[in-house]
PDB file of C-alpha atoms and ligand atoms in Angstrom:
ATOM      1  CA  UNK A   1      -8.768  -8.002  26.481  1.00 43.00           C
ATOM      2  CA  UNK A   2     -11.712  -6.673  28.407  1.00 43.00           C
ATOM      3  CA  UNK A   3     -15.313  -7.330  27.431  1.00 43.00           C
ATOM      4  CA  UNK A   4     -17.509  -4.421  27.091  1.00 43.00           C
ATOM      5  CA  UNK A   5     -21.075  -3.451  27.475  1.00 39.00           C
ATOM      6  CA  UNK A   6     -22.738  -2.304  24.300  1.00 43.00           C
ATOM      7  CA  UNK A   7     -26.191  -1.964  22.863  1.00 54.00           C
ATOM      8  CA  UNK A   8     -26.075  -5.386  21.181  1.00 84.00           C
ATOM      9  CA  UNK A   9     -23.876  -7.976  19.638  1.00 96.00           C
ATOM     10  CA  UNK A  10     -22.374  -8.656  16.266  1.00 98.00           C
ATOM     11  CA  UNK A  11     -23.510 -11.622  14.179  1.00 98.00           C
ATOM     12  CA  UNK A  12     -21.581 -13.635  11.628  1.00 98.00           C
ATOM     13  CA  UNK A  13     -23.594 -15.010   8.726  1.00 98.00           C
ATOM     14  CA  UNK A  14     -23.263 -18.770   9.134  1.00 98.00           C
ATOM     15  CA  UNK A  15     -24.171 -20.314   5.782  1.00 97.00           C
ATOM     16  CA  UNK A  16     -20.767 -21.053   4.279  1.00 95.00           C
ATOM     17  CA  UNK A  17     -17.193 -19.794   4.551  1.00 93.00           C
ATOM     18  CA  UNK A  18     -15.011 -18.397   7.332  1.00 92.00           C
ATOM     19  CA  UNK A  19     -17.484 -18.159  10.203  1.00 96.00           C
ATOM     20  CA  UNK A  20     -15.716 -19.507  13.290  1.00 94.00           C
ATOM     21  CA  UNK A  21     -12.587 -17.419  12.769  1.00 94.00           C
ATOM     22  CA  UNK A  22     -14.663 -14.202  12.782  1.00 97.00           C
ATOM     23  CA  UNK A  23     -16.562 -15.306  15.901  1.00 96.00           C
ATOM     24  CA  UNK A  24     -13.250 -16.058  17.646  1.00 94.00           C
ATOM     25  CA  UNK A  25     -11.807 -12.642  16.733  1.00 95.00           C
ATOM     26  CA  UNK A  26     -14.959 -10.827  17.902  1.00 96.00           C
ATOM     27  CA  UNK A  27     -14.751 -12.640  21.233  1.00 94.00           C
ATOM     28  CA  UNK A  28     -11.042 -11.755  21.469  1.00 93.00           C
ATOM     29  CA  UNK A  29     -11.939  -8.067  21.233  1.00 94.00           C
ATOM     30  CA  UNK A  30     -14.589  -8.571  23.904  1.00 94.00           C
ATOM     31  CA  UNK A  31     -17.706  -8.262  21.776  1.00 95.00           C
ATOM     32  CA  UNK A  32     -20.688 -10.533  22.194  1.00 96.00           C
ATOM     33  CA  UNK A  33     -20.918 -12.498  18.960  1.00 97.00           C
ATOM     34  CA  UNK A  34     -23.150 -15.175  17.514  1.00 97.00           C
ATOM     35  CA  UNK A  35     -23.619 -17.121  14.303  1.00 97.00           C
ATOM     36  CA  UNK A  36     -26.651 -16.214  12.184  1.00 98.00           C
ATOM     37  CA  UNK A  37     -28.283 -19.025  10.224  1.00 97.00           C
ATOM     38  CA  UNK A  38     -31.912 -17.926  10.413  1.00 97.00           C
ATOM     39  CA  UNK A  39     -33.692 -14.628   9.980  1.00 98.00           C
ATOM     40  CA  UNK A  40     -34.806 -14.466  13.640  1.00 96.00           C
ATOM     41  CA  UNK A  41     -31.171 -14.579  14.729  1.00 96.00           C
ATOM     42  CA  UNK A  42     -30.678 -11.074  13.324  1.00 97.00           C
ATOM     43  CA  UNK A  43     -32.872  -9.636  16.088  1.00 96.00           C
ATOM     44  CA  UNK A  44     -31.055  -7.280  18.427  1.00 96.00           C
ATOM     45  CA  UNK A  45     -27.783  -7.262  16.505  1.00 98.00           C
ATOM     46  CA  UNK A  46     -25.967  -3.998  15.843  1.00 98.00           C
ATOM     47  CA  UNK A  47     -23.662  -5.454  13.210  1.00 98.00           C
ATOM     48  CA  UNK A  48     -23.367  -8.408  10.866  1.00 98.00           C
ATOM     49  CA  UNK A  49     -20.283  -9.838   9.181  1.00 98.00           C
ATOM     50  CA  UNK A  50     -20.785 -11.498   5.805  1.00 98.00           C
ATOM     51  CA  UNK A  51     -17.706 -13.703   5.693  1.00 98.00           C
ATOM     52  CA  UNK A  52     -15.478 -14.848   2.897  1.00 97.00           C
ATOM     53  CA  UNK A  53     -16.280 -18.077   1.128  1.00 96.00           C
ATOM     54  CA  UNK A  54     -17.792 -18.368  -2.314  1.00 97.00           C
ATOM     55  CA  UNK A  55     -20.107 -15.579  -3.346  1.00 98.00           C
ATOM     56  CA  UNK A  56     -22.321 -17.571  -5.751  1.00 97.00           C
ATOM     57  CA  UNK A  57     -22.870 -20.263  -3.145  1.00 97.00           C
ATOM     58  CA  UNK A  58     -23.542 -17.659  -0.451  1.00 98.00           C
ATOM     59  CA  UNK A  59     -25.988 -15.777  -2.678  1.00 98.00           C
ATOM     60  CA  UNK A  60     -28.001 -18.943  -3.336  1.00 98.00           C
ATOM     61  CA  UNK A  61     -28.148 -19.896   0.332  1.00 98.00           C
ATOM     62  CA  UNK A  62     -29.065 -16.326   1.327  1.00 98.00           C
ATOM     63  CA  UNK A  63     -32.008 -16.462  -1.073  1.00 98.00           C
ATOM     64  CA  UNK A  64     -33.117 -19.979  -0.095  1.00 98.00           C
ATOM     65  CA  UNK A  65     -33.234 -19.068   3.610  1.00 97.00           C
ATOM     66  CA  UNK A  66     -34.853 -15.639   3.073  1.00 98.00           C
ATOM     67  CA  UNK A  67     -31.847 -13.995   4.678  1.00 98.00           C
ATOM     68  CA  UNK A  68     -31.330 -11.666   1.706  1.00 98.00           C
ATOM     69  CA  UNK A  69     -34.612  -9.880   2.418  1.00 98.00           C
ATOM     70  CA  UNK A  70     -34.145 -10.003   6.201  1.00 98.00           C
ATOM     71  CA  UNK A  71     -30.619  -8.557   6.054  1.00 98.00           C
ATOM     72  CA  UNK A  72     -31.758  -5.766   3.759  1.00 98.00           C
ATOM     73  CA  UNK A  73     -34.605  -4.927   6.154  1.00 98.00           C
ATOM     74  CA  UNK A  74     -32.285  -5.001   9.162  1.00 98.00           C
ATOM     75  CA  UNK A  75     -29.839  -2.759   7.264  1.00 98.00           C
ATOM     76  CA  UNK A  76     -32.684  -0.323   6.582  1.00 98.00           C
ATOM     77  CA  UNK A  77     -33.266  -0.282  10.343  1.00 97.00           C
ATOM     78  CA  UNK A  78     -29.626   0.518  11.140  1.00 97.00           C
ATOM     79  CA  UNK A  79     -27.738  -2.797  11.115  1.00 98.00           C
ATOM     80  CA  UNK A  80     -24.082  -2.182  10.153  1.00 98.00           C
ATOM     81  CA  UNK A  81     -22.514  -4.614   7.697  1.00 98.00           C
ATOM     82  CA  UNK A  82     -18.973  -5.816   7.062  1.00 98.00           C
ATOM     83  CA  UNK A  83     -18.246  -7.959   4.025  1.00 98.00           C
ATOM     84  CA  UNK A  84     -14.928  -9.786   3.832  1.00 98.00           C
ATOM     85  CA  UNK A  85     -13.894 -11.010   0.385  1.00 98.00           C
ATOM     86  CA  UNK A  86     -16.963 -12.918  -0.948  1.00 98.00           C
ATOM     87  CA  UNK A  87     -18.997 -10.790   1.493  1.00 98.00           C
ATOM     88  CA  UNK A  88     -17.618  -7.634  -0.132  1.00 98.00           C
ATOM     89  CA  UNK A  89     -18.587  -8.993  -3.568  1.00 98.00           C
ATOM     90  CA  UNK A  90     -22.170  -9.537  -2.348  1.00 98.00           C
ATOM     91  CA  UNK A  91     -22.436  -6.019  -0.918  1.00 98.00           C
ATOM     92  CA  UNK A  92     -20.988  -4.212  -3.968  1.00 98.00           C
ATOM     93  CA  UNK A  93     -23.212  -2.031  -6.142  1.00 98.00           C
ATOM     94  CA  UNK A  94     -21.426  -3.305  -9.243  1.00 98.00           C
ATOM     95  CA  UNK A  95     -19.714  -6.657  -9.896  1.00 98.00           C
ATOM     96  CA  UNK A  96     -18.011  -6.576 -13.296  1.00 98.00           C
ATOM     97  CA  UNK A  97     -19.637  -9.040 -15.714  1.00 96.00           C
ATOM     98  CA  UNK A  98     -22.095 -10.317 -13.112  1.00 96.00           C
ATOM     99  CA  UNK A  99     -25.340  -9.265 -11.502  1.00 97.00           C
ATOM    100  CA  UNK A 100     -24.873  -7.466  -8.177  1.00 98.00           C
ATOM    101  CA  UNK A 101     -26.484  -9.117  -5.160  1.00 98.00           C
ATOM    102  CA  UNK A 102     -27.211  -6.679  -2.304  1.00 98.00           C
ATOM    103  CA  UNK A 103     -25.784  -3.684  -4.199  1.00 98.00           C
ATOM    104  CA  UNK A 104     -25.674  -1.645  -1.003  1.00 98.00           C
ATOM    105  CA  UNK A 105     -22.257   0.074  -1.131  1.00 98.00           C
ATOM    106  CA  UNK A 106     -21.130   2.197  -4.040  1.00 98.00           C
ATOM    107  CA  UNK A 107     -18.071   0.201  -5.095  1.00 98.00           C
ATOM    108  CA  UNK A 108     -17.181  -1.740  -8.234  1.00 98.00           C
ATOM    109  CA  UNK A 109     -15.549  -5.135  -7.697  1.00 98.00           C
ATOM    110  CA  UNK A 110     -13.734  -7.411 -10.081  1.00 98.00           C
ATOM    111  CA  UNK A 111     -14.118 -10.972  -8.896  1.00 97.00           C
ATOM    112  CA  UNK A 112     -11.113 -13.360  -8.808  1.00 96.00           C
ATOM    113  CA  UNK A 113      -8.976 -10.496 -10.128  1.00 96.00           C
ATOM    114  CA  UNK A 114      -5.693 -11.940  -8.797  1.00 95.00           C
ATOM    115  CA  UNK A 115      -6.135 -15.271 -10.590  1.00 92.00           C
ATOM    116  CA  UNK A 116      -6.760 -18.733  -9.254  1.00 92.00           C
ATOM    117  CA  UNK A 117      -6.802 -20.090  -5.709  1.00 89.00           C
ATOM    118  CA  UNK A 118      -3.068 -20.733  -6.109  1.00 90.00           C
ATOM    119  CA  UNK A 119      -2.492 -17.003  -6.514  1.00 89.00           C
ATOM    120  CA  UNK A 120      -3.553 -16.405  -2.907  1.00 91.00           C
ATOM    121  CA  UNK A 121      -0.977 -14.532  -0.825  1.00 92.00           C
ATOM    122  CA  UNK A 122      -0.085 -12.812   2.428  1.00 94.00           C
ATOM    123  CA  UNK A 123       1.322  -9.319   2.798  1.00 94.00           C
ATOM    124  CA  UNK A 124       1.515  -6.457   5.269  1.00 96.00           C
ATOM    125  CA  UNK A 125       0.309  -2.892   4.913  1.00 97.00           C
ATOM    126  CA  UNK A 126      -0.559   0.221   6.840  1.00 97.00           C
ATOM    127  CA  UNK A 127      -4.204   1.313   6.954  1.00 97.00           C
ATOM    128  CA  UNK A 128      -3.785   4.532   8.957  1.00 96.00           C
ATOM    129  CA  UNK A 129      -7.481   4.977   9.779  1.00 96.00           C
ATOM    130  CA  UNK A 130      -7.599   1.505  11.309  1.00 96.00           C
ATOM    131  CA  UNK A 131      -4.242   1.032  13.047  1.00 96.00           C
ATOM    132  CA  UNK A 132      -1.046   3.031  13.359  1.00 95.00           C
ATOM    133  CA  UNK A 133       1.127  -0.032  12.720  1.00 95.00           C
ATOM    134  CA  UNK A 134       1.222  -2.201   9.587  1.00 96.00           C
ATOM    135  CA  UNK A 135      -1.074  -5.183   9.803  1.00 95.00           C
ATOM    136  CA  UNK A 136      -0.842  -8.628   8.211  1.00 95.00           C
ATOM    137  CA  UNK A 137      -3.277  -9.267   5.348  1.00 96.00           C
ATOM    138  CA  UNK A 138      -4.367 -12.582   3.852  1.00 95.00           C
ATOM    139  CA  UNK A 139      -5.829 -12.613   0.327  1.00 96.00           C
ATOM    140  CA  UNK A 140      -7.558 -15.813  -0.805  1.00 95.00           C
ATOM    141  CA  UNK A 141      -8.715 -15.736  -4.412  1.00 96.00           C
ATOM    142  CA  UNK A 142      -9.733 -12.199  -3.638  1.00 97.00           C
ATOM    143  CA  UNK A 143     -11.637  -9.658  -5.698  1.00 98.00           C
ATOM    144  CA  UNK A 144     -10.224  -6.197  -6.378  1.00 98.00           C
ATOM    145  CA  UNK A 145     -12.218  -3.078  -5.607  1.00 98.00           C
ATOM    146  CA  UNK A 146     -11.557  -1.091  -8.763  1.00 98.00           C
ATOM    147  CA  UNK A 147     -13.703   2.005  -8.134  1.00 98.00           C
ATOM    148  CA  UNK A 148     -15.474   3.705  -5.300  1.00 98.00           C
ATOM    149  CA  UNK A 149     -18.349   6.155  -5.558  1.00 98.00           C
ATOM    150  CA  UNK A 150     -19.357   9.216  -3.634  1.00 95.00           C
ATOM    151  CA  UNK A 151     -19.630   8.759   0.110  1.00 96.00           C
ATOM    152  CA  UNK A 152     -17.198   5.817   0.131  1.00 98.00           C
ATOM    153  CA  UNK A 153     -13.880   6.290   1.922  1.00 98.00           C
ATOM    154  CA  UNK A 154     -10.837   4.316   0.878  1.00 98.00           C
ATOM    155  CA  UNK A 155      -9.175   2.744   3.941  1.00 98.00           C
ATOM    156  CA  UNK A 156      -6.432   0.856   2.122  1.00 98.00           C
ATOM    157  CA  UNK A 157      -5.138   1.295  -1.413  1.00 98.00           C
ATOM    158  CA  UNK A 158      -2.485  -1.125  -2.721  1.00 97.00           C
ATOM    159  CA  UNK A 159      -0.870  -1.294  -6.157  1.00 96.00           C
ATOM    160  CA  UNK A 160      -3.705  -0.930  -8.711  1.00 96.00           C
ATOM    161  CA  UNK A 161      -6.646  -1.708  -6.437  1.00 98.00           C
ATOM    162  CA  UNK A 162      -8.498  -0.785  -3.268  1.00 98.00           C
ATOM    163  CA  UNK A 163      -8.376  -3.409  -0.547  1.00 98.00           C
ATOM    164  CA  UNK A 164     -10.607  -1.841   2.125  1.00 98.00           C
ATOM    165  CA  UNK A 165     -13.280   0.838   2.019  1.00 98.00           C
ATOM    166  CA  UNK A 166     -16.329   2.005   3.910  1.00 98.00           C
ATOM    167  CA  UNK A 167     -19.330   4.234   3.860  1.00 98.00           C
ATOM    168  CA  UNK A 168     -21.231   5.277   6.968  1.00 98.00           C
ATOM    169  CA  UNK A 169     -22.927   1.896   7.379  1.00 98.00           C
ATOM    170  CA  UNK A 170     -20.836  -0.677   5.542  1.00 98.00           C
ATOM    171  CA  UNK A 171     -17.209  -1.834   5.735  1.00 98.00           C
ATOM    172  CA  UNK A 172     -15.671  -3.952   2.971  1.00 98.00           C
ATOM    173  CA  UNK A 173     -12.301  -5.713   2.929  1.00 98.00           C
ATOM    174  CA  UNK A 174     -11.106  -7.959   0.126  1.00 98.00           C
ATOM    175  CA  UNK A 175      -8.678  -9.709   2.494  1.00 97.00           C
ATOM    176  CA  UNK A 176      -9.314 -11.806   5.615  1.00 96.00           C
ATOM    177  CA  UNK A 177      -8.328 -10.173   8.934  1.00 96.00           C
ATOM    178  CA  UNK A 178      -9.899 -13.122  10.767  1.00 95.00           C
ATOM    179  CA  UNK A 179      -7.181 -15.418   9.366  1.00 94.00           C
ATOM    180  CA  UNK A 180      -4.366 -13.340  10.862  1.00 94.00           C
ATOM    181  CA  UNK A 181      -3.401 -12.551  14.470  1.00 94.00           C
ATOM    182  CA  UNK A 182      -4.478  -8.915  13.972  1.00 95.00           C
ATOM    183  CA  UNK A 183      -7.627  -7.767  15.775  1.00 96.00           C
ATOM    184  CA  UNK A 184      -7.444  -4.222  14.382  1.00 97.00           C
ATOM    185  CA  UNK A 185     -10.248  -4.518  11.801  1.00 98.00           C
ATOM    186  CA  UNK A 186     -12.547  -6.331  14.244  1.00 97.00           C
ATOM    187  CA  UNK A 187     -12.039  -3.515  16.744  1.00 97.00           C
ATOM    188  CA  UNK A 188     -12.635  -1.000  13.983  1.00 97.00           C
ATOM    189  CA  UNK A 189     -15.914  -2.632  12.942  1.00 98.00           C
ATOM    190  CA  UNK A 190     -17.087  -3.007  16.550  1.00 97.00           C
ATOM    191  CA  UNK A 191     -16.519   0.728  17.058  1.00 96.00           C
ATOM    192  CA  UNK A 192     -18.346   1.463  13.800  1.00 98.00           C
ATOM    193  CA  UNK A 193     -21.269  -0.482  15.299  1.00 97.00           C
ATOM    194  CA  UNK A 194     -21.213   1.809  18.342  1.00 96.00           C
ATOM    195  CA  UNK A 195     -19.615  -0.711  20.695  1.00 95.00           C
ATOM    196  CA  UNK A 196     -16.784   0.324  22.948  1.00 89.00           C
ATOM    197  CA  UNK A 197     -13.917  -2.100  22.697  1.00 91.00           C
ATOM    198  CA  UNK A 198     -10.756  -2.421  24.696  1.00 79.00           C
ATOM    199  CA  UNK A 199      -7.407  -1.799  23.067  1.00 80.00           C
ATOM    200  CA  UNK A 200      -5.730   1.076  21.305  1.00 79.00           C
ATOM    201  CA  UNK A 201      -4.992   1.737  17.679  1.00 82.00           C
ATOM    202  CA  UNK A 202      -2.055  -0.665  17.402  1.00 86.00           C
ATOM    203  CA  UNK A 203      -2.030  -3.679  15.099  1.00 86.00           C
ATOM    204  CA  UNK A 204      -3.779  -5.679  17.829  1.00 88.00           C
ATOM    205  CA  UNK A 205      -1.650  -8.790  17.363  1.00 91.00           C
ATOM    206  CA  UNK A 206      -3.048 -11.510  19.615  1.00 87.00           C
ATOM    207  CA  UNK A 207      -0.156 -13.469  21.144  1.00 84.00           C
ATOM    208  CA  UNK A 208      -2.359 -16.550  21.630  1.00 82.00           C
ATOM    209  CA  UNK A 209      -3.455 -16.777  18.005  1.00 83.00           C
ATOM    210  CA  UNK A 210      -2.166 -19.795  16.090  1.00 81.00           C
ATOM    211  CA  UNK A 211      -2.702 -20.436  12.387  1.00 76.00           C
ATOM    212  CA  UNK A 212      -4.621 -23.492  11.233  1.00 70.00           C
ATOM    213  CA  UNK A 213      -2.622 -25.819   9.032  1.00 57.00           C
ATOM    214  CA  UNK A 214      -4.882 -25.077   6.045  1.00 60.00           C
ATOM    215  CA  UNK A 215      -3.968 -21.390   6.288  1.00 63.00           C
ATOM    216  CA  UNK A 216      -0.382 -22.147   5.314  1.00 59.00           C
ATOM    217  CA  UNK A 217      -0.402 -21.852   1.561  1.00 53.00           C
ATOM    218  CA  UNK A 218       3.339 -21.192   1.294  1.00 49.00           C
ATOM    219  CA  UNK A 219       3.774 -24.707  -0.134  1.00 43.00           C
ATOM    220  CA  UNK A 220       2.021 -23.527  -3.272  1.00 42.00           C
ATOM    221  CA  UNK A 221       4.909 -21.226  -4.266  1.00 35.00           C
TER     222      UNK A 221
HETATM  223  N1  LIG B 301     -13.310 -16.099  -5.056  1.00 96.76           N
HETATM  224  C1  LIG B 301     -14.417 -16.056  -4.147  1.00 96.76           C
HETATM  225  C2  LIG B 301     -15.668 -15.513  -4.856  1.00 96.76           C
HETATM  226  O1  LIG B 301     -15.579 -15.009  -5.956  1.00 96.76           O
HETATM  227  C3  LIG B 301     -14.122 -15.194  -2.929  1.00 96.76           C
HETATM  228  C4  LIG B 301     -13.011 -15.815  -2.135  1.00 96.76           C
HETATM  229  C5  LIG B 301     -13.024 -15.480  -0.670  1.00 96.76           C
HETATM  230  O2  LIG B 301     -14.039 -15.108  -0.105  1.00 96.76           O
HETATM  231  N2  LIG B 301     -11.890 -15.703  -0.048  1.00 96.76           N
HETATM  232  O3  LIG B 301     -16.708 -15.580  -4.301  1.00 96.76           O
END
């Protein structure tokens, strides 16, 4: 895929969790991408991904390194945010039974709503606003989005929960597109950040993508 000029790059919060896989996917869609460990590394970015991992751990590290305040300030100045899984929990306005962290998008999440780590799963679904073909989805001890407020669009509803949603400045997914061959959500976020990316509205399956051995949790079933 072709790289593209844009007003700035997209960062991936690099404190804990699935960082490298997001960076690799951003590069596959031709976006300049960098890890963000320190507040100064937010400078010049148009978007930031808060990856999946463990939301309590991430919240502590964000506070220790002053990144909570810096990200909020950058958001106030136009930085777009995408939270995957634990990242979505941190961005939610309400987290059932717990204190919200950033509280920036009007959604209610229920943490670990599918059960334990062993209840992780893969499936496929169509998110028409993102791609016209079904895309593979990987859920790892995911939360459920159980409600959305005004100004939040549902991008993917499955069974009794919402799996992807957005408002004008924030995207949230409870699954992990970076752990699948599909580039569709990374393209979608890059476009939301005002970057022009190559590729159409197909599922964006990268033929060169290979799963890591630890991504194969079929042996748990
Ligand atoms: N269960 C984790 C949490 O509550 C999220 C898991 C993930 O990010 N894949 O933070």
